[in-house]
C-alpha cells in the first residue's frame, strides 16, 4: 500500500477526533493533500526518503525558505491586474498569490476554476486564508496582522507546495500600483502638514497675545509714571502759588512806596529852593 494511503488512514482517524472538537474537516483535508504534494515534490527534487510525509503531518519537517528562490527576471503585477486572472474568460490563465508571490494554477482548474471550491482564492492575495485555513470570503486577504507563529509556518508550507508542484508555476511578484502609492504618499504628507499648520497658527496667536500683554505692560508703566507726577492743581501747589503771588504783591507795594517818598522829597527840596 502506498505510504500516502497509510498516512491518509491515520489522518482519517485523527480527523474523527478533531471533528468532535469543532475543527474544520475541510481545513484538515486541504492541508493533508497539500503535504502529500509536498512530500512527492521533495522526493522528486531532493531525493528525500519515502517516509518524508510523516514529519510533515506531525509538523516536524524542516521548512524551506521559498523567498530565497527569488527570480530577478520574474514579472510584476498590481492587485488590480491580478483580478483579471480568475479563469472567467476563455484562454486567460488562473493566478493566485501568497505573500506577494504569484502562481499559475490553471492546470488545477477543477479546484480553482469558476464555481469551484477554491475559486475565491484566485485573482487576489489570499495569504490570511491559507494561514488560518478559513475559506470564507472575509478571510481572503493579504493582511497578516495578529497571525500566530504556527499560522506563519502554514504560509511557508503552502508556498512550498505551489513553488515545487509539478503542475503549478511561479509567475512573478505582486506590487503596489505606482499611482496609488503616489496618491497615498500625497495623502500622508497632507495629513502631516495639517497639524504643523495648526501649531503655527497657535504659535502666531500666542505671539499676538504676548505682544498685547507687552503693550498692556507699557500702558501700565505709563500710567504709573503719570501717577507718580502730581497734577498741577493739588492743594500744595495752589498754596505755593498763592504765597508767591503775595510776595510779589508786597514787593510791588514797597517799591511804589519808595518811589512816592522820593517824589515827595524832591517836591519839598524844590519848594525850599524857591523860598
CSV table of N, CA, C and O in Angstrom, one decimal, residues 103-209:
chain,number,residue,atom,x,y,z
A,103,UNK,N,1.3,32.7,-8.5
A,103,UNK,CA,1.4,31.3,-9.1
A,103,UNK,C,0.3,31.1,-10.1
A,103,UNK,O,-0.8,31.5,-9.9
A,104,UNK,N,0.7,30.4,-11.2
A,104,UNK,CA,-0.3,30.0,-12.2
A,104,UNK,C,-0.8,28.6,-11.8
A,104,UNK,O,-0.1,27.6,-11.8
A,105,UNK,N,-2.1,28.5,-11.5
A,105,UNK,CA,-2.8,27.3,-11.1
A,105,UNK,C,-3.8,26.8,-12.1
A,105,UNK,O,-4.8,26.1,-11.8
A,106,UNK,N,-3.6,27.2,-13.4
A,106,UNK,CA,-4.6,26.9,-14.4
A,106,UNK,C,-4.8,25.4,-14.6
A,106,UNK,O,-5.9,25.0,-14.8
A,107,UNK,N,-3.7,24.6,-14.4
A,107,UNK,CA,-3.9,23.2,-14.6
A,107,UNK,C,-4.7,22.5,-13.4
A,107,UNK,O,-5.1,21.4,-13.5
A,108,UNK,N,-4.9,23.3,-12.4
A,108,UNK,CA,-5.8,22.8,-11.3
A,108,UNK,C,-7.2,23.5,-11.4
A,108,UNK,O,-7.8,23.7,-10.4
A,109,UNK,N,-7.6,23.7,-12.6
A,109,UNK,CA,-8.9,24.4,-12.8
A,109,UNK,C,-10.1,23.6,-12.2
A,109,UNK,O,-11.1,24.3,-11.8
A,110,UNK,N,-10.0,22.3,-12.0
A,110,UNK,CA,-11.1,21.6,-11.3
A,110,UNK,C,-11.2,22.0,-9.8
A,110,UNK,O,-12.2,21.7,-9.2
A,111,UNK,N,-10.2,22.6,-9.3
A,111,UNK,CA,-10.2,23.1,-7.9
A,111,UNK,C,-10.4,24.6,-7.9
A,111,UNK,O,-11.1,25.2,-7.0
A,112,UNK,N,-9.7,25.4,-8.9
A,112,UNK,CA,-9.7,26.8,-8.8
A,112,UNK,C,-10.5,27.5,-9.9
A,112,UNK,O,-10.6,28.7,-9.9
A,113,UNK,N,-11.1,26.8,-10.8
A,113,UNK,CA,-11.9,27.4,-11.8
A,113,UNK,C,-13.2,28.0,-11.3
A,113,UNK,O,-13.6,27.8,-10.1
A,114,UNK,N,-13.9,28.7,-12.2
A,114,UNK,CA,-15.2,29.3,-11.8
A,114,UNK,C,-16.2,28.3,-11.2
A,114,UNK,O,-16.3,27.1,-11.7
A,115,UNK,N,-16.8,28.7,-10.1
A,115,UNK,CA,-17.8,27.8,-9.4
A,115,UNK,C,-17.2,26.6,-8.6
A,115,UNK,O,-17.9,25.8,-8.1
A,116,UNK,N,-15.8,26.6,-8.6
A,116,UNK,CA,-15.2,25.5,-7.9
A,116,UNK,C,-14.9,26.0,-6.4
A,116,UNK,O,-15.0,27.2,-6.1
A,117,UNK,N,-14.6,25.1,-5.6
A,117,UNK,CA,-14.5,25.3,-4.1
A,117,UNK,C,-13.4,26.4,-3.8
A,117,UNK,O,-13.6,27.2,-2.9
A,118,UNK,N,-12.3,26.4,-4.5
A,118,UNK,CA,-11.2,27.3,-4.1
A,118,UNK,C,-11.1,28.5,-5.1
A,118,UNK,O,-10.0,29.1,-5.2
A,119,UNK,N,-12.2,28.7,-5.9
A,119,UNK,CA,-12.1,29.8,-6.8
A,119,UNK,C,-12.0,31.2,-6.1
A,119,UNK,O,-11.4,32.1,-6.7
A,120,UNK,N,-12.4,31.3,-4.9
A,120,UNK,CA,-12.3,32.6,-4.2
A,120,UNK,C,-10.9,33.0,-3.9
A,120,UNK,O,-10.6,34.1,-3.6
A,121,UNK,N,-10.0,32.0,-4.0
A,121,UNK,CA,-8.6,32.3,-3.7
A,121,UNK,C,-7.9,32.9,-4.9
A,121,UNK,O,-6.8,33.4,-4.8
A,122,UNK,N,-8.5,32.9,-6.1
A,122,UNK,CA,-7.9,33.3,-7.3
A,122,UNK,C,-8.1,34.8,-7.6
A,122,UNK,O,-9.0,35.4,-7.1
A,123,UNK,N,-7.1,35.3,-8.4
A,123,UNK,CA,-7.2,36.7,-8.7
A,123,UNK,C,-6.9,37.7,-7.6
A,123,UNK,O,-7.2,38.9,-7.7
A,124,UNK,N,-6.3,37.2,-6.5
A,124,UNK,CA,-6.1,38.0,-5.3
A,124,UNK,C,-5.0,37.4,-4.5
A,124,UNK,O,-4.5,36.3,-4.8
A,125,UNK,N,-4.5,38.1,-3.5
A,125,UNK,CA,-3.6,37.6,-2.5
A,125,UNK,C,-4.4,37.1,-1.3
A,125,UNK,O,-5.0,37.8,-0.6
A,126,UNK,N,-4.4,35.7,-1.1
A,126,UNK,CA,-5.2,35.1,-0.1
A,126,UNK,C,-4.3,34.6,1.1
A,126,UNK,O,-4.7,33.5,1.7
A,127,UNK,N,-3.3,35.3,1.4
A,127,UNK,CA,-2.3,34.8,2.4
A,127,UNK,C,-3.0,34.5,3.7
A,127,UNK,O,-2.7,33.4,4.3
A,128,UNK,N,-3.9,35.3,4.2
A,128,UNK,CA,-4.5,35.1,5.5
A,128,UNK,C,-5.4,33.8,5.5
A,128,UNK,O,-5.4,33.1,6.5
A,129,UNK,N,-6.1,33.6,4.4
A,129,UNK,CA,-6.9,32.4,4.3
A,129,UNK,C,-6.1,31.1,4.3
A,129,UNK,O,-6.4,30.1,5.0
A,130,UNK,N,-4.9,31.1,3.7
A,130,UNK,CA,-4.1,30.0,3.7
A,130,UNK,C,-3.4,29.8,5.1
A,130,UNK,O,-3.2,28.6,5.5
A,131,UNK,N,-3.2,30.8,5.7
A,131,UNK,CA,-2.6,30.7,7.1
A,131,UNK,C,-3.5,30.2,8.1
A,131,UNK,O,-3.1,29.4,8.9
A,132,UNK,N,-4.8,30.6,8.0
A,132,UNK,CA,-5.7,30.2,9.1
A,132,UNK,C,-6.6,29.0,8.7
A,132,UNK,O,-7.2,28.4,9.6
A,133,UNK,N,-6.6,28.7,7.4
A,133,UNK,CA,-7.5,27.6,7.0
A,133,UNK,C,-8.9,28.0,6.8
A,133,UNK,O,-9.8,27.2,6.5
A,134,UNK,N,-9.2,29.3,6.9
A,134,UNK,CA,-10.5,29.8,6.7
A,134,UNK,C,-10.8,30.0,5.2
A,134,UNK,O,-10.1,30.6,4.5
A,135,UNK,N,-12.0,29.4,4.8
A,135,UNK,CA,-12.3,29.5,3.3
A,135,UNK,C,-13.5,30.5,3.1
A,135,UNK,O,-14.2,30.4,2.1
A,136,UNK,N,-13.7,31.4,4.1
A,136,UNK,CA,-14.8,32.3,3.9
A,136,UNK,C,-14.2,33.6,3.2
A,136,UNK,O,-13.1,33.9,3.3
A,137,UNK,N,-15.1,34.3,2.5
A,137,UNK,CA,-14.7,35.4,1.7
A,137,UNK,C,-14.0,36.5,2.6
A,137,UNK,O,-13.0,37.1,2.1
A,138,UNK,N,-14.5,36.7,3.8
A,138,UNK,CA,-13.9,37.7,4.7
A,138,UNK,C,-12.5,37.4,5.1
A,138,UNK,O,-11.7,38.2,5.6
A,139,UNK,N,-12.1,36.1,4.9
A,139,UNK,CA,-10.7,35.7,5.3
A,139,UNK,C,-9.7,35.8,4.2
A,139,UNK,O,-8.5,35.7,4.4
A,140,UNK,N,-10.2,36.1,3.0
A,140,UNK,CA,-9.3,36.2,1.8
A,140,UNK,C,-8.7,37.6,1.8
A,140,UNK,O,-9.3,38.6,1.4
A,141,UNK,N,-7.5,37.7,2.3
A,141,UNK,CA,-6.8,38.9,2.5
A,141,UNK,C,-5.3,38.7,2.5
A,141,UNK,O,-4.8,37.6,2.9
A,142,UNK,N,-4.6,39.8,2.2
A,142,UNK,CA,-3.1,39.7,2.3
A,142,UNK,C,-2.6,40.2,3.7
A,142,UNK,O,-1.4,40.1,4.0
A,143,UNK,N,-3.6,40.6,4.5
A,143,UNK,CA,-3.2,41.1,5.9
A,143,UNK,C,-2.8,39.9,6.8
A,143,UNK,O,-3.5,39.0,7.0
A,144,UNK,N,-1.6,40.1,7.4
A,144,UNK,CA,-1.1,39.0,8.3
A,144,UNK,C,-1.1,39.5,9.7
A,144,UNK,O,-0.5,38.9,10.6
A,145,UNK,N,-1.7,40.6,10.0
A,145,UNK,CA,-1.7,41.2,11.4
A,145,UNK,C,-2.4,40.2,12.4
A,145,UNK,O,-3.4,39.6,12.1
A,146,UNK,N,-1.7,39.9,13.4
A,146,UNK,CA,-2.2,39.1,14.5
A,146,UNK,C,-2.0,37.6,14.3
A,146,UNK,O,-2.5,36.8,15.1
A,147,UNK,N,-1.4,37.2,13.2
A,147,UNK,CA,-1.2,35.7,13.0
A,147,UNK,C,-0.2,35.2,14.0
A,147,UNK,O,0.8,35.8,14.4
A,148,UNK,N,-0.4,33.9,14.4
A,148,UNK,CA,0.5,33.3,15.3
A,148,UNK,C,1.7,32.7,14.6
A,148,UNK,O,1.7,32.6,13.3
A,149,UNK,N,2.7,32.2,15.3
A,149,UNK,CA,3.9,31.6,14.7
A,149,UNK,C,3.5,30.4,13.9
A,149,UNK,O,4.0,30.1,12.8
A,150,UNK,N,2.5,29.6,14.5
A,150,UNK,CA,2.1,28.4,13.8
A,150,UNK,C,1.4,28.7,12.5
A,150,UNK,O,1.6,28.0,11.5
A,151,UNK,N,0.6,29.8,12.4
A,151,UNK,CA,0.0,30.2,11.2
A,151,UNK,C,1.0,30.7,10.2
A,151,UNK,O,0.8,30.5,9.0
A,152,UNK,N,2.0,31.4,10.6
A,152,UNK,CA,3.1,31.8,9.7
A,152,UNK,C,3.8,30.6,9.1
A,152,UNK,O,4.2,30.7,7.9
A,153,UNK,N,3.9,29.6,9.8
A,153,UNK,CA,4.5,28.3,9.3
A,153,UNK,C,3.6,27.7,8.2
A,153,UNK,O,4.1,27.1,7.3
A,154,UNK,N,2.3,27.8,8.4
A,154,UNK,CA,1.4,27.3,7.4
A,154,UNK,C,1.6,28.0,6.1
A,154,UNK,O,1.4,27.4,5.0
A,155,UNK,N,1.8,29.3,6.2
A,155,UNK,CA,2.1,30.1,4.9
A,155,UNK,C,3.3,29.5,4.2
A,155,UNK,O,3.2,29.3,3.0
A,156,UNK,N,4.3,29.2,4.9
A,156,UNK,CA,5.5,28.7,4.3
A,156,UNK,C,5.3,27.3,3.7
A,156,UNK,O,5.8,27.0,2.6
A,157,UNK,N,4.4,26.5,4.3
A,157,UNK,CA,4.1,25.2,3.7
A,157,UNK,C,3.3,25.3,2.4
A,157,UNK,O,3.5,24.6,1.5
A,158,UNK,N,2.4,26.3,2.4
A,158,UNK,CA,1.6,26.5,1.2
A,158,UNK,C,2.5,27.0,0.1
A,158,UNK,O,2.4,26.7,-1.1
A,159,UNK,N,3.4,27.9,0.4
A,159,UNK,CA,4.4,28.5,-0.5
A,159,UNK,C,5.2,27.3,-1.2
A,159,UNK,O,5.4,27.3,-2.4
A,160,UNK,N,5.6,26.4,-0.3
A,160,UNK,CA,6.4,25.3,-0.8
A,160,UNK,C,5.6,24.4,-1.8
A,160,UNK,O,6.2,24.0,-2.8
A,161,UNK,N,4.4,24.2,-1.4
A,161,UNK,CA,3.6,23.4,-2.3
A,161,UNK,C,3.4,24.0,-3.7
A,161,UNK,O,3.6,23.3,-4.7
A,162,UNK,N,3.1,25.3,-3.8
A,162,UNK,CA,2.9,25.9,-5.1
A,162,UNK,C,4.3,26.1,-5.8
A,162,UNK,O,4.3,26.0,-7.0
A,163,UNK,N,5.3,26.3,-5.0
A,163,UNK,CA,6.6,26.6,-5.6
A,163,UNK,C,7.2,25.3,-6.3
A,163,UNK,O,7.9,25.3,-7.3
A,164,UNK,N,7.0,24.1,-5.6
A,164,UNK,CA,7.6,22.9,-6.1
A,164,UNK,C,6.6,22.0,-6.8
A,164,UNK,O,7.0,20.9,-7.2
A,165,UNK,N,5.4,22.4,-6.9
A,165,UNK,CA,4.4,21.5,-7.6
A,165,UNK,C,4.7,21.3,-9.0
A,165,UNK,O,5.2,22.2,-9.7
A,166,UNK,N,4.4,20.1,-9.5
A,166,UNK,CA,4.8,19.8,-10.9
A,166,UNK,C,3.8,20.4,-11.9
A,166,UNK,O,4.0,20.3,-13.1
A,167,UNK,N,2.6,20.9,-11.5
A,167,UNK,CA,1.6,21.4,-12.4
A,167,UNK,C,1.5,23.0,-12.2
A,167,UNK,O,0.9,23.6,-13.1
A,168,UNK,N,1.9,23.5,-11.1
A,168,UNK,CA,1.8,24.9,-10.8
A,168,UNK,C,3.1,25.6,-11.0
A,168,UNK,O,4.2,25.0,-10.7
A,169,UNK,N,3.1,26.8,-11.5
A,169,UNK,CA,4.4,27.5,-11.8
A,169,UNK,C,4.4,28.9,-11.2
A,169,UNK,O,3.3,29.6,-11.1
A,170,UNK,N,5.6,29.3,-10.9
A,170,UNK,CA,5.8,30.7,-10.3
A,170,UNK,C,5.7,31.7,-11.5
A,170,UNK,O,6.4,31.5,-12.5
A,171,UNK,N,5.0,32.8,-11.3
A,171,UNK,CA,4.8,33.8,-12.3
A,171,UNK,C,5.6,35.0,-12.1
A,171,UNK,O,6.3,35.5,-12.9
A,172,UNK,N,5.4,35.5,-10.9
A,172,UNK,CA,6.1,36.8,-10.6
A,172,UNK,C,5.7,37.3,-9.2
A,172,UNK,O,5.3,36.6,-8.3
A,173,UNK,N,5.7,38.7,-9.1
A,173,UNK,CA,5.5,39.3,-7.8
A,173,UNK,C,4.4,40.3,-7.8
A,173,UNK,O,4.2,41.0,-8.8
A,174,UNK,N,3.7,40.4,-6.7
A,174,UNK,CA,2.6,41.3,-6.6
A,174,UNK,C,3.2,42.6,-6.1
A,174,UNK,O,3.9,42.6,-5.1
A,175,UNK,N,2.8,43.7,-6.8
A,175,UNK,CA,3.4,45.0,-6.3
A,175,UNK,C,2.2,46.0,-6.2
A,175,UNK,O,1.1,45.8,-6.8
A,176,UNK,N,2.5,47.1,-5.5
A,176,UNK,CA,1.5,48.2,-5.4
A,176,UNK,C,1.5,49.0,-6.6
A,176,UNK,O,2.5,49.2,-7.3
A,177,UNK,N,0.3,49.5,-7.0
A,177,UNK,CA,0.2,50.3,-8.1
A,177,UNK,C,0.9,51.6,-7.9
A,177,UNK,O,0.7,52.3,-6.9
A,178,UNK,N,1.9,52.0,-8.8
A,178,UNK,CA,2.7,53.2,-8.5
A,178,UNK,C,1.8,54.5,-8.4
A,178,UNK,O,2.2,55.4,-7.6
A,179,UNK,N,0.7,54.6,-9.1
A,179,UNK,CA,-0.2,55.7,-9.0
A,179,UNK,C,-0.8,55.8,-7.6
A,179,UNK,O,-0.9,56.8,-7.0
A,180,UNK,N,-1.3,54.6,-7.1
A,180,UNK,CA,-1.9,54.5,-5.8
A,180,UNK,C,-0.8,54.9,-4.7
A,180,UNK,O,-1.1,55.6,-3.7
A,181,UNK,N,0.4,54.4,-5.0
A,181,UNK,CA,1.5,54.7,-4.0
A,181,UNK,C,1.7,56.2,-3.9
A,181,UNK,O,1.9,56.8,-2.8
A,182,UNK,N,1.7,56.9,-5.1
A,182,UNK,CA,2.0,58.3,-5.1
A,182,UNK,C,0.8,59.1,-4.4
A,182,UNK,O,1.0,60.0,-3.6
A,183,UNK,N,-0.4,58.6,-4.7
A,183,UNK,CA,-1.6,59.3,-4.0
A,183,UNK,C,-1.6,59.0,-2.5
A,183,UNK,O,-1.9,60.0,-1.8
A,184,UNK,N,-1.2,57.8,-2.1
A,184,UNK,CA,-1.1,57.6,-0.7
A,184,UNK,C,0.0,58.4,0.0
A,184,UNK,O,-0.2,59.0,1.1
A,185,UNK,N,1.1,58.6,-0.7
A,185,UNK,CA,2.2,59.5,-0.2
A,185,UNK,C,1.7,60.9,0.0
A,185,UNK,O,2.0,61.6,0.9
A,186,UNK,N,1.0,61.4,-1.0
A,186,UNK,CA,0.5,62.8,-1.0
A,186,UNK,C,-0.5,62.9,0.1
A,186,UNK,O,-0.5,64.0,0.8
A,187,UNK,N,-1.4,61.9,0.4
A,187,UNK,CA,-2.3,62.0,1.5
A,187,UNK,C,-1.6,62.0,2.8
A,187,UNK,O,-1.9,62.8,3.7
A,188,UNK,N,-0.5,61.2,2.9
A,188,UNK,CA,0.2,61.2,4.2
A,188,UNK,C,0.9,62.5,4.4
A,188,UNK,O,0.9,63.0,5.6
A,189,UNK,N,1.5,63.1,3.4
A,189,UNK,CA,2.2,64.4,3.5
A,189,UNK,C,1.2,65.5,3.9
A,189,UNK,O,1.4,66.3,4.7
A,190,UNK,N,0.0,65.4,3.3
A,190,UNK,CA,-1.1,66.4,3.6
A,190,UNK,C,-1.5,66.3,5.1
A,190,UNK,O,-1.7,67.3,5.8
A,191,UNK,N,-1.7,65.1,5.6
A,191,UNK,CA,-2.1,64.9,6.9
A,191,UNK,C,-1.0,65.3,7.9
A,191,UNK,O,-1.3,65.8,9.0
A,192,UNK,N,0.3,65.1,7.5
A,192,UNK,CA,1.4,65.6,8.4
A,192,UNK,C,1.5,67.1,8.4
A,192,UNK,O,1.9,67.7,9.4
A,193,UNK,N,1.1,67.8,7.3
A,193,UNK,CA,1.2,69.2,7.3
A,193,UNK,C,0.1,69.9,8.1
A,193,UNK,O,0.3,71.0,8.6
A,194,UNK,N,-1.0,69.3,8.1
A,194,UNK,CA,-2.2,69.9,8.8
A,194,UNK,C,-1.9,70.2,10.3
A,194,UNK,O,-2.1,71.3,10.8
A,195,UNK,N,-1.4,69.2,11.1
A,195,UNK,CA,-1.0,69.5,12.5
A,195,UNK,C,0.0,70.6,12.6
A,195,UNK,O,0.0,71.4,13.5
A,196,UNK,N,1.0,70.6,11.7
A,196,UNK,CA,2.0,71.7,11.7
A,196,UNK,C,1.5,73.0,11.5
A,196,UNK,O,1.8,74.0,12.1
A,197,UNK,N,0.5,73.1,10.5
A,197,UNK,CA,-0.1,74.4,10.2
A,197,UNK,C,-0.9,74.8,11.4
A,197,UNK,O,-0.9,76.0,11.8
A,198,UNK,N,-1.6,73.9,12.1
A,198,UNK,CA,-2.4,74.3,13.3
A,198,UNK,C,-1.5,74.8,14.4
A,198,UNK,O,-1.8,75.7,15.1
A,199,UNK,N,-0.3,74.1,14.5
A,199,UNK,CA,0.6,74.5,15.6
A,199,UNK,C,1.2,75.9,15.3
A,199,UNK,O,1.3,76.7,16.1
A,200,UNK,N,1.4,76.2,13.9
A,200,UNK,CA,1.9,77.5,13.6
A,200,UNK,C,0.9,78.6,13.9
A,200,UNK,O,1.2,79.7,14.3
A,201,UNK,N,-0.3,78.3,13.6
A,201,UNK,CA,-1.4,79.2,13.9
A,201,UNK,C,-1.5,79.5,15.4
A,201,UNK,O,-1.7,80.7,15.8
A,202,UNK,N,-1.4,78.5,16.2
A,202,UNK,CA,-1.5,78.6,17.6
A,202,UNK,C,-0.3,79.4,18.1
A,202,UNK,O,-0.4,80.3,19.0
A,203,UNK,N,0.9,79.2,17.5
A,203,UNK,CA,2.1,80.0,17.9
A,203,UNK,C,1.9,81.4,17.6
A,203,UNK,O,2.2,82.3,18.3
A,204,UNK,N,1.3,81.7,16.4
A,204,UNK,CA,1.0,83.1,16.0
A,204,UNK,C,0.1,83.8,16.9
A,204,UNK,O,0.3,84.9,17.3
A,205,UNK,N,-1.0,83.1,17.3
A,205,UNK,CA,-2.0,83.6,18.2
A,205,UNK,C,-1.3,83.9,19.6
A,205,UNK,O,-1.6,84.9,20.2
A,206,UNK,N,-0.4,83.0,20.0
A,206,UNK,CA,0.2,83.1,21.2
A,206,UNK,C,1.1,84.3,21.2
A,206,UNK,O,1.3,85.1,22.1
A,207,UNK,N,1.8,84.6,20.0
A,207,UNK,CA,2.7,85.7,19.8
A,207,UNK,C,1.9,87.0,19.9
A,207,UNK,O,2.3,88.0,20.6
A,208,UNK,N,0.7,87.0,19.2
A,208,UNK,CA,-0.1,88.2,19.3
A,208,UNK,C,-0.5,88.5,20.7
A,208,UNK,O,-0.6,89.6,21.2
A,209,UNK,N,-0.8,87.4,21.4
A,209,UNK,CA,-1.3,87.6,22.8
A,209,UNK,C,-0.1,88.2,23.7
A,209,UNK,O,-0.3,89.0,24.5
